[in-house]
Amino acid sequence: MRNTMLFYSLLFICSSAIFGQDDLMEELNLETKKIVTFNLPAFKAMKIGNLQSTKVGGKGDLYLYVSHRFGPLKDGFDTFFGLDNANTKIQLAYSFWEGIQLSISRESYNRTLAGALKFLLAKQSNKFPLTIAGYSTININTLLDENNFPELKSSDRFSYANQLLISRRFSENFSFELAPSYVRQNVQNLNIVSEARHNQFAMGFGGRVKMSKRMSLNAEYIYNLSRPENSPFSDAFAVGVDIETGGHVFQLLFTNAQSTNEPAFISYAEGDVVFGFNIVRVF
Amino acid sequence: MKKALFILLLTLSYSSFSQKYFTRTGNTNFKASVAVFEPIEATNNSTSVLLNTETGALVAQLFMTAFQFRVALMQEHFNENYMDSYKYPKAIFKGELSNFNLLKVNEKEKHTLTGILTIRGITKEIKTTAFLKKENNTLFLKATFIVSPKDFKIEIPAIVEKKIAENIEVSINYTLNEKE
């Protein structure tokens, strides 16, 4: 019996010499298990369509966003399926610090100036299942005319949106996001909305399916929980594709909202389907 | 009793072969730049390396996603579009330093390092000269070698082909300490 033991011990000595590299690798595997490895981002661009994604640009990266939303497709050939009427937005986003992105923008819809802040709270890794980001934006409607609204205060031009963006990349090709949102509208035009709802809550859902290394299919829907029953506005949605070509991402999409700013498309999506695109360029 | 003896023998037999040097913060760098175009290079500062000083066997692994680039987006493209890091998260090296003797390291600076590098599940034989130095209980290991994207069947689209070097220089710089 003792001899058998000795035999096994000898065998072990020999085997560890012969298979030394494999044993060594096993030992190294145990060590690397302790290392935290972060997942790759759940989305290619800062937006899924209209809805913000959990992606935040790297420190020192400057992003230029050019977005167009055309007129309703149902206008047909008269406006060449909406192409005669475009809402244009130009946005610059920059990260002075890792995980914090600041942006400024101007869009034609209500001649809106906007500033936004997005910050990463957690990153999906082998130790934590979700990427979580906060997003906050202030919009200034510069179209409101004091001649038409004599009692207009400057604060009436402001609207805000605050969102928590929670995403998970379930697999290489599938990512999903939830976006509980709070929107503040300082002024509501009672000629248009039946009753004033200055504080609105909404839940955004978004996802993407990668079809190839450089292309993905994206979809989103934002359910507004505070919409009055006979509201003329709809819940916003967007369906589109991302096409990435090195430093650019092209997002071609169909949506039912004219505006690409959160306070506007969450509260005031018109409901008519329009074609639009975002072009993202990183410098 | 017999069991105890067995375990004792096992421990003894194992420990006689288990003098090892180790790091979890090894530096691995590659340069794939082409003159004129924007520099493409990255550094990984969390390479794990384990050296058996009895046999000279050396193994190393690193996570592809831990390579840091000058531009964050470059890092994302490297992982998503070229290295398939979701499917193949690690690069692995299994090899050995020939005629390695811990006590005589400082007598001969150059050692031949040979082994198998596995990236994207594809293997390539590596042979290079490693420079070794020992100070107290620390072992310094440096080497460079050349790999090509073709070696690992990395597809490069025609439009960026000219911007990525055909021969990529990999430099390793590891500071190993005795493993307890």
Short mmCIF file of C-alpha atoms in Angstrom, two decimals:
data_model
loop_
_atom_site.label_atom_id
_atom_site.label_comp_id
_atom_site.label_asym_id
_atom_site.label_seq_id
_atom_site.Cartn_x
_atom_site.Cartn_y
_atom_site.Cartn_z
CA MET A 1 0.00 0.00 0.00
CA ARG A 2 2.77 2.35 0.98
CA ASN A 3 4.49 1.52 -2.26
CA THR A 4 1.43 2.52 -4.19
CA MET A 5 1.45 5.88 -2.44
CA LEU A 6 5.11 6.34 -3.24
CA PHE A 7 4.39 5.39 -6.80
CA TYR A 8 1.69 8.03 -7.08
CA SER A 9 3.94 10.64 -5.54
CA LEU A 10 6.69 9.80 -7.99
CA LEU A 11 4.20 9.91 -10.81
CA PHE A 12 3.12 13.31 -9.64
CA ILE A 13 6.69 14.58 -9.58
CA CYS A 14 7.32 13.30 -13.07
CA SER A 15 4.05 14.53 -14.46
CA SER A 16 4.56 18.00 -13.08
CA ALA A 17 7.90 18.10 -14.83
CA ILE A 18 6.48 16.90 -18.14
CA PHE A 19 3.31 18.91 -18.06
CA GLY A 20 4.94 21.82 -16.26
CA GLN A 21 3.58 24.47 -18.57
CA ASP A 22 0.00 23.23 -18.27
CA ASP A 23 0.15 23.07 -14.48
CA LEU A 24 1.68 26.49 -14.44
CA MET A 25 -1.13 27.75 -16.66
CA GLU A 26 -3.75 26.24 -14.33
CA GLU A 27 -2.14 28.10 -11.46
CA LEU A 28 -2.12 31.31 -13.47
CA ASN A 29 -5.81 30.83 -14.36
CA LEU A 30 -6.63 30.88 -10.65
CA GLU A 31 -4.77 34.17 -10.31
CA THR A 32 -6.43 35.88 -13.28
CA LYS A 33 -9.89 34.93 -12.01
CA LYS A 34 -9.42 37.63 -9.38
CA ILE A 35 -8.98 40.36 -12.01
CA VAL A 36 -11.99 42.58 -12.71
CA THR A 37 -12.70 42.76 -16.44
CA PHE A 38 -15.16 45.29 -17.81
CA ASN A 39 -17.59 44.47 -20.58
CA LEU A 40 -17.47 46.32 -23.85
CA PRO A 41 -20.11 49.06 -24.17
CA ALA A 42 -23.71 47.98 -24.71
CA PHE A 43 -24.26 50.53 -27.50
CA LYS A 44 -22.10 52.04 -30.22
CA ALA A 45 -23.32 55.62 -29.97
CA MET A 46 -24.47 57.99 -27.22
CA LYS A 47 -28.04 57.52 -28.42
CA ILE A 48 -30.05 54.42 -29.31
CA GLY A 49 -32.22 56.52 -31.63
CA ASN A 50 -33.59 59.43 -29.66
CA LEU A 51 -33.14 57.87 -26.25
CA GLN A 52 -29.77 58.27 -24.56
CA SER A 53 -27.74 55.09 -24.28
CA THR A 54 -25.43 54.28 -21.37
CA LYS A 55 -22.40 55.10 -23.50
CA VAL A 56 -20.22 57.96 -22.30
CA GLY A 57 -17.31 59.17 -24.42
CA GLY A 58 -13.75 58.58 -23.22
CA LYS A 59 -11.78 61.36 -21.58
CA GLY A 60 -10.61 63.90 -24.14
CA ASP A 61 -12.85 62.58 -26.94
CA LEU A 62 -14.86 65.25 -28.75
CA TYR A 63 -18.05 64.05 -30.40
CA LEU A 64 -20.01 65.95 -33.02
CA TYR A 65 -23.63 64.92 -33.49
CA VAL A 66 -25.62 66.12 -36.49
CA SER A 67 -29.24 65.01 -36.41
CA HIS A 68 -32.04 65.51 -38.90
CA ARG A 69 -35.70 64.67 -38.47
CA PHE A 70 -37.72 65.18 -41.63
CA GLY A 71 -41.43 65.84 -42.04
CA PRO A 72 -44.14 63.15 -41.90
CA LEU A 73 -43.82 60.40 -44.48
CA LYS A 74 -47.60 60.56 -45.00
CA ASP A 75 -47.25 64.01 -46.64
CA GLY A 76 -46.16 62.00 -49.63
CA PHE A 77 -44.78 63.45 -52.83
CA ASP A 78 -45.83 67.05 -51.99
CA THR A 79 -42.91 67.33 -49.55
CA PHE A 80 -41.03 64.37 -51.02
CA PHE A 81 -41.97 62.25 -48.01
CA GLY A 82 -41.07 64.97 -45.56
CA LEU A 83 -37.61 65.76 -46.90
CA ASP A 84 -38.61 69.40 -47.55
CA ASN A 85 -39.10 69.99 -43.85
CA ALA A 86 -36.25 69.19 -41.56
CA ASN A 87 -35.51 69.71 -37.92
CA THR A 88 -31.76 70.02 -37.64
CA LYS A 89 -29.74 69.61 -34.50
CA ILE A 90 -26.05 70.17 -34.01
CA GLN A 91 -24.47 68.99 -30.82
CA LEU A 92 -20.96 68.90 -29.38
CA ALA A 93 -20.09 66.56 -26.53
CA TYR A 94 -16.81 66.45 -24.65
CA SER A 95 -15.42 64.61 -21.63
CA PHE A 96 -13.04 66.63 -19.48
CA TRP A 97 -12.93 63.78 -16.99
CA GLU A 98 -13.28 60.02 -17.42
CA GLY A 99 -16.92 59.00 -17.24
CA ILE A 100 -18.40 62.51 -17.30
CA GLN A 101 -19.64 63.96 -20.58
CA LEU A 102 -20.85 67.51 -21.12
CA SER A 103 -22.72 68.62 -24.20
CA ILE A 104 -24.28 71.68 -25.79
CA SER A 105 -26.68 71.74 -28.71
CA ARG A 106 -29.09 73.75 -30.79
CA GLU A 107 -32.04 72.35 -32.68
CA SER A 108 -34.54 73.96 -35.04
CA TYR A 109 -37.56 72.55 -33.19
CA ASN A 110 -38.65 75.50 -30.99
CA ARG A 111 -35.17 76.91 -31.68
CA THR A 112 -34.03 75.04 -28.64
CA LEU A 113 -30.71 75.52 -26.92
CA ALA A 114 -29.75 72.65 -24.67
CA GLY A 115 -27.03 71.70 -22.26
CA ALA A 116 -26.61 68.19 -20.92
CA LEU A 117 -24.54 66.19 -18.48
CA LYS A 118 -24.10 62.43 -18.58
CA PHE A 119 -22.08 60.50 -16.05
CA LEU A 120 -21.24 56.84 -15.50
CA LEU A 121 -22.21 55.40 -12.12
CA ALA A 122 -21.28 51.76 -12.72
CA LYS A 123 -19.81 49.66 -15.50
CA GLN A 124 -20.81 46.13 -16.38
CA SER A 125 -18.01 43.70 -15.49
CA ASN A 126 -17.46 40.12 -14.41
CA LYS A 127 -18.32 41.34 -10.90
CA PHE A 128 -21.32 43.62 -11.65
CA PRO A 129 -24.15 42.90 -14.12
CA LEU A 130 -25.19 46.40 -15.23
CA THR A 131 -23.94 49.64 -16.68
CA ILE A 132 -25.65 52.58 -14.99
CA ALA A 133 -25.46 56.21 -16.07
CA GLY A 134 -27.21 59.40 -15.04
CA TYR A 135 -28.37 61.94 -17.57
CA SER A 136 -29.60 65.46 -16.99
CA THR A 137 -30.52 68.13 -19.53
CA ILE A 138 -31.82 71.72 -19.56
CA ASN A 139 -33.62 73.00 -22.65
CA ILE A 140 -34.36 76.63 -23.49
CA ASN A 141 -37.15 77.31 -25.94
CA THR A 142 -36.09 80.51 -27.73
CA LEU A 143 -39.04 80.49 -30.10
CA LEU A 144 -41.66 81.54 -27.53
CA ASP A 145 -42.57 85.10 -28.52
CA GLU A 146 -43.26 87.75 -25.91
CA ASN A 147 -45.57 89.53 -28.35
CA ASN A 148 -47.83 86.49 -28.41
CA PHE A 149 -47.44 85.73 -24.71
CA PRO A 150 -47.18 89.12 -22.91
CA GLU A 151 -46.93 87.54 -19.47
CA LEU A 152 -44.05 85.30 -20.46
CA LYS A 153 -41.37 84.94 -17.82
CA SER A 154 -37.90 83.83 -18.79
CA SER A 155 -38.28 80.71 -16.62
CA ASP A 156 -41.17 79.66 -18.85
CA ARG A 157 -38.72 78.90 -21.62
CA PHE A 158 -37.08 76.13 -19.60
CA SER A 159 -37.78 72.44 -19.62
CA TYR A 160 -35.72 69.67 -18.04
CA ALA A 161 -35.23 65.93 -18.18
CA ASN A 162 -33.48 63.68 -15.70
CA GLN A 163 -32.93 60.04 -16.54
CA LEU A 164 -31.36 57.02 -15.01
CA LEU A 165 -29.99 54.80 -17.76
CA ILE A 166 -29.59 51.15 -16.89
CA SER A 167 -28.25 48.77 -19.49
CA ARG A 168 -27.01 45.25 -19.76
CA ARG A 169 -25.15 43.64 -22.59
CA PHE A 170 -26.67 40.19 -22.35
CA SER A 171 -24.51 38.74 -25.07
CA GLU A 172 -22.12 39.94 -27.71
CA ASN A 173 -25.06 40.75 -29.98
CA PHE A 174 -27.89 41.72 -27.65
CA SER A 175 -28.12 44.71 -25.30
CA PHE A 176 -31.11 46.12 -23.47
CA GLU A 177 -31.72 49.35 -21.59
CA LEU A 178 -34.27 50.74 -19.15
CA ALA A 179 -34.57 54.48 -18.66
CA PRO A 180 -36.78 55.72 -15.84
CA SER A 181 -37.24 59.41 -16.62
CA TYR A 182 -38.56 62.59 -15.04
CA VAL A 183 -39.46 65.54 -17.24
CA ARG A 184 -40.27 69.04 -16.03
CA GLN A 185 -42.15 71.40 -18.35
CA ASN A 186 -42.22 74.91 -16.85
CA VAL A 187 -44.96 76.01 -19.19
CA GLN A 188 -47.75 74.13 -20.90
CA ASN A 189 -49.84 75.63 -23.69
CA LEU A 190 -53.43 74.93 -22.65
CA ASN A 191 -54.60 75.58 -26.20
CA ILE A 192 -52.77 72.42 -27.16
CA VAL A 193 -52.70 70.18 -24.10
CA SER A 194 -56.02 69.60 -22.36
CA GLU A 195 -54.61 69.94 -18.87
CA ALA A 196 -51.28 71.07 -17.53
CA ARG A 197 -48.89 68.36 -16.39
CA HIS A 198 -45.73 70.15 -15.40
CA ASN A 199 -44.11 67.10 -13.88
CA GLN A 200 -44.09 64.00 -16.02
CA PHE A 201 -42.74 60.55 -15.40
CA ALA A 202 -41.81 58.13 -18.14
CA MET A 203 -40.13 54.81 -18.68
CA GLY A 204 -37.90 54.28 -21.68
CA PHE A 205 -37.09 50.88 -23.14
CA GLY A 206 -34.36 50.43 -25.70
CA GLY A 207 -32.29 47.68 -27.22
CA ARG A 208 -30.05 46.66 -30.00
CA VAL A 209 -29.24 43.52 -31.93
CA LYS A 210 -25.88 43.43 -33.66
CA MET A 211 -26.22 42.05 -37.16
CA SER A 212 -22.54 42.23 -38.01
CA LYS A 213 -19.41 43.68 -36.47
CA ARG A 214 -20.21 47.14 -37.78
CA MET A 215 -24.02 47.14 -38.03
CA SER A 216 -26.83 46.87 -35.54
CA LEU A 217 -30.60 47.12 -35.43
CA ASN A 218 -31.88 49.45 -32.71
CA ALA A 219 -35.32 50.07 -31.27
CA GLU A 220 -36.76 52.12 -28.44
CA TYR A 221 -40.07 53.07 -26.91
CA ILE A 222 -40.76 55.64 -24.21
CA TYR A 223 -43.93 55.20 -22.22
CA ASN A 224 -45.14 58.48 -20.69
CA LEU A 225 -46.99 57.65 -17.45
CA SER A 226 -48.27 61.21 -16.92
CA ARG A 227 -50.05 61.84 -20.21
CA PRO A 228 -53.66 63.07 -19.91
CA GLU A 229 -56.23 60.82 -21.57
CA ASN A 230 -57.18 63.04 -24.48
CA SER A 231 -53.67 64.27 -25.21
CA PRO A 232 -52.91 64.93 -28.90
CA PHE A 233 -49.40 63.56 -28.39
CA SER A 234 -48.08 60.02 -28.54
CA ASP A 235 -45.48 57.92 -26.79
CA ALA A 236 -42.23 58.25 -28.71
CA PHE A 237 -40.60 55.36 -30.51
CA ALA A 238 -37.73 54.91 -32.91
CA VAL A 239 -36.49 52.02 -35.01
CA GLY A 240 -33.28 52.21 -36.92
CA VAL A 241 -29.85 50.89 -37.84
CA ASP A 242 -26.37 51.87 -36.70
CA ILE A 243 -23.65 51.69 -39.30
CA GLU A 244 -20.15 52.21 -38.01
CA THR A 245 -17.24 53.17 -40.23
CA GLY A 246 -14.20 53.81 -38.06
CA GLY A 247 -14.55 57.36 -36.75
CA HIS A 248 -18.22 57.74 -37.78
CA VAL A 249 -21.47 56.16 -36.72
CA PHE A 250 -24.46 56.65 -39.01
CA GLN A 251 -27.82 56.11 -37.36
CA LEU A 252 -30.66 55.92 -39.86
CA LEU A 253 -34.07 55.70 -38.26
CA PHE A 254 -37.81 56.06 -38.34
CA THR A 255 -39.48 57.78 -35.42
CA ASN A 256 -42.76 59.47 -34.52
CA ALA A 257 -41.17 62.53 -32.91
CA GLN A 258 -39.90 65.72 -34.53
CA SER A 259 -37.61 66.74 -31.71
CA THR A 260 -34.51 64.81 -30.65
CA ASN A 261 -34.36 66.45 -27.22
CA GLU A 262 -35.65 64.44 -24.26
CA PRO A 263 -38.13 66.96 -22.74
CA ALA A 264 -39.73 67.42 -26.16
CA PHE A 265 -39.93 63.88 -27.52
CA ILE A 266 -40.99 62.37 -24.20
CA SER A 267 -43.83 64.92 -23.79
CA TYR A 268 -44.68 66.02 -27.32
CA ALA A 269 -44.10 63.27 -29.88
CA GLU A 270 -46.45 64.19 -32.76
CA GLY A 271 -47.21 60.60 -33.73
CA ASP A 272 -46.60 60.83 -37.48
CA VAL A 273 -43.77 58.62 -38.65
CA VAL A 274 -40.80 60.51 -40.01
CA PHE A 275 -37.42 59.53 -41.41
CA GLY A 276 -34.32 60.84 -39.67
CA PHE A 277 -30.65 60.26 -39.04
CA ASN A 278 -27.88 61.01 -36.60
CA ILE A 279 -24.32 61.28 -37.80
CA VAL A 280 -21.76 60.87 -35.07
CA ARG A 281 -18.16 61.88 -35.60
CA VAL A 282 -15.40 61.54 -33.04
CA PHE A 283 -12.34 63.78 -33.03
CA MET B 1 -1.56 7.63 8.85
CA LYS B 2 -0.93 6.43 5.33
CA LYS B 3 -3.06 9.22 4.05
CA ALA B 4 -1.03 11.72 6.03
CA LEU B 5 2.18 10.30 4.62
CA PHE B 6 0.76 10.50 1.13
CA ILE B 7 -0.20 14.13 1.57
CA LEU B 8 3.18 14.91 3.07
CA LEU B 9 4.96 13.27 0.16
CA LEU B 10 2.69 15.03 -2.26
CA THR B 11 3.39 18.38 -0.65
CA LEU B 12 7.12 17.70 -0.59
CA SER B 13 7.19 16.52 -4.16
CA TYR B 14 5.21 19.54 -5.23
CA SER B 15 7.17 22.10 -3.25
CA SER B 16 10.45 20.87 -4.66
CA PHE B 17 9.11 21.91 -8.06
CA SER B 18 7.28 24.99 -7.01
CA GLN B 19 9.73 27.81 -6.73
CA LYS B 20 7.97 30.40 -8.78
CA TYR B 21 8.17 34.02 -9.78
CA PHE B 22 5.00 35.91 -10.52
CA THR B 23 3.45 39.23 -11.49
CA ARG B 24 -0.07 40.47 -12.08
CA THR B 25 0.98 43.87 -13.37
CA GLY B 26 3.21 42.98 -16.30
CA ASN B 27 3.55 45.49 -19.11
CA THR B 28 2.79 44.32 -22.65
CA ASN B 29 2.84 46.86 -25.45
CA PHE B 30 2.30 46.70 -29.19
CA LYS B 31 2.95 49.11 -32.02
CA ALA B 32 0.98 48.73 -35.24
CA SER B 33 1.59 52.24 -36.50
CA VAL B 34 2.38 53.15 -40.05
CA ALA B 35 4.33 56.37 -40.63
CA VAL B 36 2.18 59.27 -41.90
CA PHE B 37 -1.03 57.82 -40.42
CA GLU B 38 -2.28 58.23 -36.85
CA PRO B 39 -0.32 56.12 -34.35
CA ILE B 40 -1.89 52.79 -33.42
CA GLU B 41 -0.36 51.47 -30.25
CA ALA B 42 -1.58 50.18 -26.94
CA THR B 43 -0.35 49.11 -23.54
CA ASN B 44 -1.60 46.44 -21.19
CA ASN B 45 -0.44 46.91 -17.59
CA SER B 46 -2.20 43.91 -16.12
CA THR B 47 -0.45 40.99 -17.76
CA SER B 48 -0.19 37.97 -15.46
CA VAL B 49 3.04 36.02 -15.72
CA LEU B 50 4.24 32.93 -13.89
CA LEU B 51 7.77 31.51 -14.15
CA ASN B 52 8.91 28.21 -12.73
CA THR B 53 12.52 28.91 -11.82
CA GLU B 54 13.36 25.21 -11.59
CA THR B 55 12.39 24.36 -15.15
CA GLY B 56 12.39 27.75 -16.87
CA ALA B 57 8.76 27.17 -17.91
CA LEU B 58 7.01 30.51 -18.42
CA VAL B 59 3.30 31.16 -18.91
CA ALA B 60 1.50 34.47 -19.37
CA GLN B 61 -2.00 35.72 -20.04
CA LEU B 62 -3.66 39.05 -20.54
CA PHE B 63 -7.16 40.35 -21.18
CA MET B 64 -7.51 41.95 -24.61
CA THR B 65 -9.96 44.54 -23.24
CA ALA B 66 -7.29 45.79 -20.83
CA PHE B 67 -5.18 47.25 -23.66
CA GLN B 68 -5.25 51.01 -23.30
CA PHE B 69 -5.15 53.16 -26.43
CA ARG B 70 -4.62 56.86 -26.96
CA VAL B 71 -8.26 57.19 -28.03
CA ALA B 72 -10.96 55.26 -26.15
CA LEU B 73 -12.86 54.60 -29.36
CA MET B 74 -9.81 52.90 -30.85
CA GLN B 75 -9.85 50.49 -27.92
CA GLU B 76 -13.49 49.71 -28.59
CA HIS B 77 -12.88 49.07 -32.28
CA PHE B 78 -9.83 46.92 -31.47
CA ASN B 79 -11.95 44.68 -29.28
CA GLU B 80 -15.24 44.66 -31.19
CA ASN B 81 -14.08 44.70 -34.80
CA TYR B 82 -10.66 43.11 -34.89
CA MET B 83 -9.93 40.89 -31.88
CA ASP B 84 -13.43 39.48 -31.20
CA SER B 85 -12.71 39.97 -27.51
CA TYR B 86 -16.18 38.81 -26.56
CA LYS B 87 -15.43 35.34 -27.92
CA TYR B 88 -11.71 35.33 -27.16
CA PRO B 89 -11.14 37.48 -24.08
CA LYS B 90 -7.55 36.39 -23.41
CA ALA B 91 -4.21 36.15 -25.13
CA ILE B 92 -2.18 33.25 -23.77
CA PHE B 93 1.52 32.41 -23.95
CA LYS B 94 3.01 29.05 -22.96
CA GLY B 95 6.72 28.64 -23.27
CA GLU B 96 10.10 28.36 -21.69
CA LEU B 97 13.43 30.07 -21.17
CA SER B 98 16.16 27.73 -22.35
CA ASN B 99 18.97 26.77 -19.97
CA PHE B 100 17.48 28.84 -17.22
CA ASN B 101 19.26 28.84 -13.89
CA LEU B 102 18.06 31.25 -11.28
CA LEU B 103 21.39 31.40 -9.51
CA LYS B 104 23.29 32.25 -12.67
CA VAL B 105 20.84 34.69 -14.23
CA ASN B 106 23.11 37.68 -13.94
CA GLU B 107 26.04 35.84 -15.51
CA LYS B 108 24.35 35.59 -18.85
CA GLU B 109 21.92 38.33 -19.77
CA LYS B 110 20.43 36.84 -22.94
CA HIS B 111 18.12 33.84 -22.89
CA THR B 112 16.21 32.21 -25.69
CA LEU B 113 12.48 32.41 -25.10
CA THR B 114 10.37 30.00 -27.12
CA GLY B 115 6.72 29.14 -26.87
CA ILE B 116 3.23 29.20 -28.28
CA LEU B 117 1.16 32.38 -28.40
CA THR B 118 -2.61 31.91 -28.65
CA ILE B 119 -4.76 34.83 -29.80
CA ARG B 120 -8.35 34.46 -31.04
CA GLY B 121 -7.97 30.72 -30.52
CA ILE B 122 -5.19 30.60 -33.11
CA THR B 123 -1.67 29.55 -32.17
CA LYS B 124 1.67 30.87 -33.34
CA GLU B 125 5.15 29.81 -32.42
CA ILE B 126 7.29 32.55 -30.94
CA LYS B 127 11.07 32.53 -30.67
CA THR B 128 12.95 35.52 -29.41
CA THR B 129 15.73 36.68 -27.13
CA ALA B 130 14.77 37.62 -23.61
CA PHE B 131 16.88 39.88 -21.43
CA LEU B 132 16.93 38.88 -17.78
CA LYS B 133 18.26 40.53 -14.68
CA LYS B 134 17.92 39.63 -11.01
CA GLU B 135 18.07 42.01 -8.11
CA ASN B 136 17.45 40.55 -4.65
CA ASN B 137 14.18 38.67 -5.04
CA THR B 138 13.04 40.49 -8.15
CA LEU B 139 13.49 39.23 -11.68
CA PHE B 140 13.31 41.62 -14.63
CA LEU B 141 12.36 40.17 -18.01
CA LYS B 142 12.32 42.08 -21.28
CA ALA B 143 11.78 40.93 -24.86
CA THR B 144 10.34 42.00 -28.18
CA PHE B 145 8.93 39.95 -31.02
CA ILE B 146 7.03 40.50 -34.24
CA VAL B 147 3.56 39.22 -35.09
CA SER B 148 1.32 39.89 -38.05
CA PRO B 149 -2.50 40.29 -38.12
CA LYS B 150 -2.47 37.51 -40.75
CA ASP B 151 -0.97 35.09 -38.21
CA PHE B 152 -4.22 35.25 -36.24
CA LYS B 153 -6.58 35.64 -39.21
CA ILE B 154 -7.53 39.18 -38.19
CA GLU B 155 -9.62 40.69 -40.95
CA ILE B 156 -8.75 44.26 -41.84
CA PRO B 157 -11.14 46.15 -44.13
CA ALA B 158 -9.54 47.50 -47.33
CA ILE B 159 -10.09 51.17 -46.37
CA VAL B 160 -7.95 50.95 -43.24
CA GLU B 161 -5.49 48.34 -44.52
CA LYS B 162 -2.75 50.90 -45.17
CA LYS B 163 -3.07 52.38 -41.69
CA ILE B 164 -2.31 49.15 -39.83
CA ALA B 165 1.22 47.78 -39.97
CA GLU B 166 1.77 44.31 -41.40
CA ASN B 167 4.45 43.64 -38.84
CA ILE B 168 3.40 44.50 -35.32
CA GLU B 169 6.08 44.87 -32.71
CA VAL B 170 5.17 43.45 -29.33
CA SER B 171 7.31 44.45 -26.33
CA ILE B 172 7.08 42.76 -22.97
CA ASN B 173 8.49 44.17 -19.76
CA TYR B 174 7.79 42.09 -16.69
CA THR B 175 8.96 42.55 -13.11
CA LEU B 176 8.49 39.22 -11.36
CA ASN B 177 8.60 38.61 -7.66
CA GLU B 178 8.94 35.38 -5.76
CA LYS B 179 5.54 33.78 -5.32
CA GLU B 180 4.57 32.58 -1.87
#
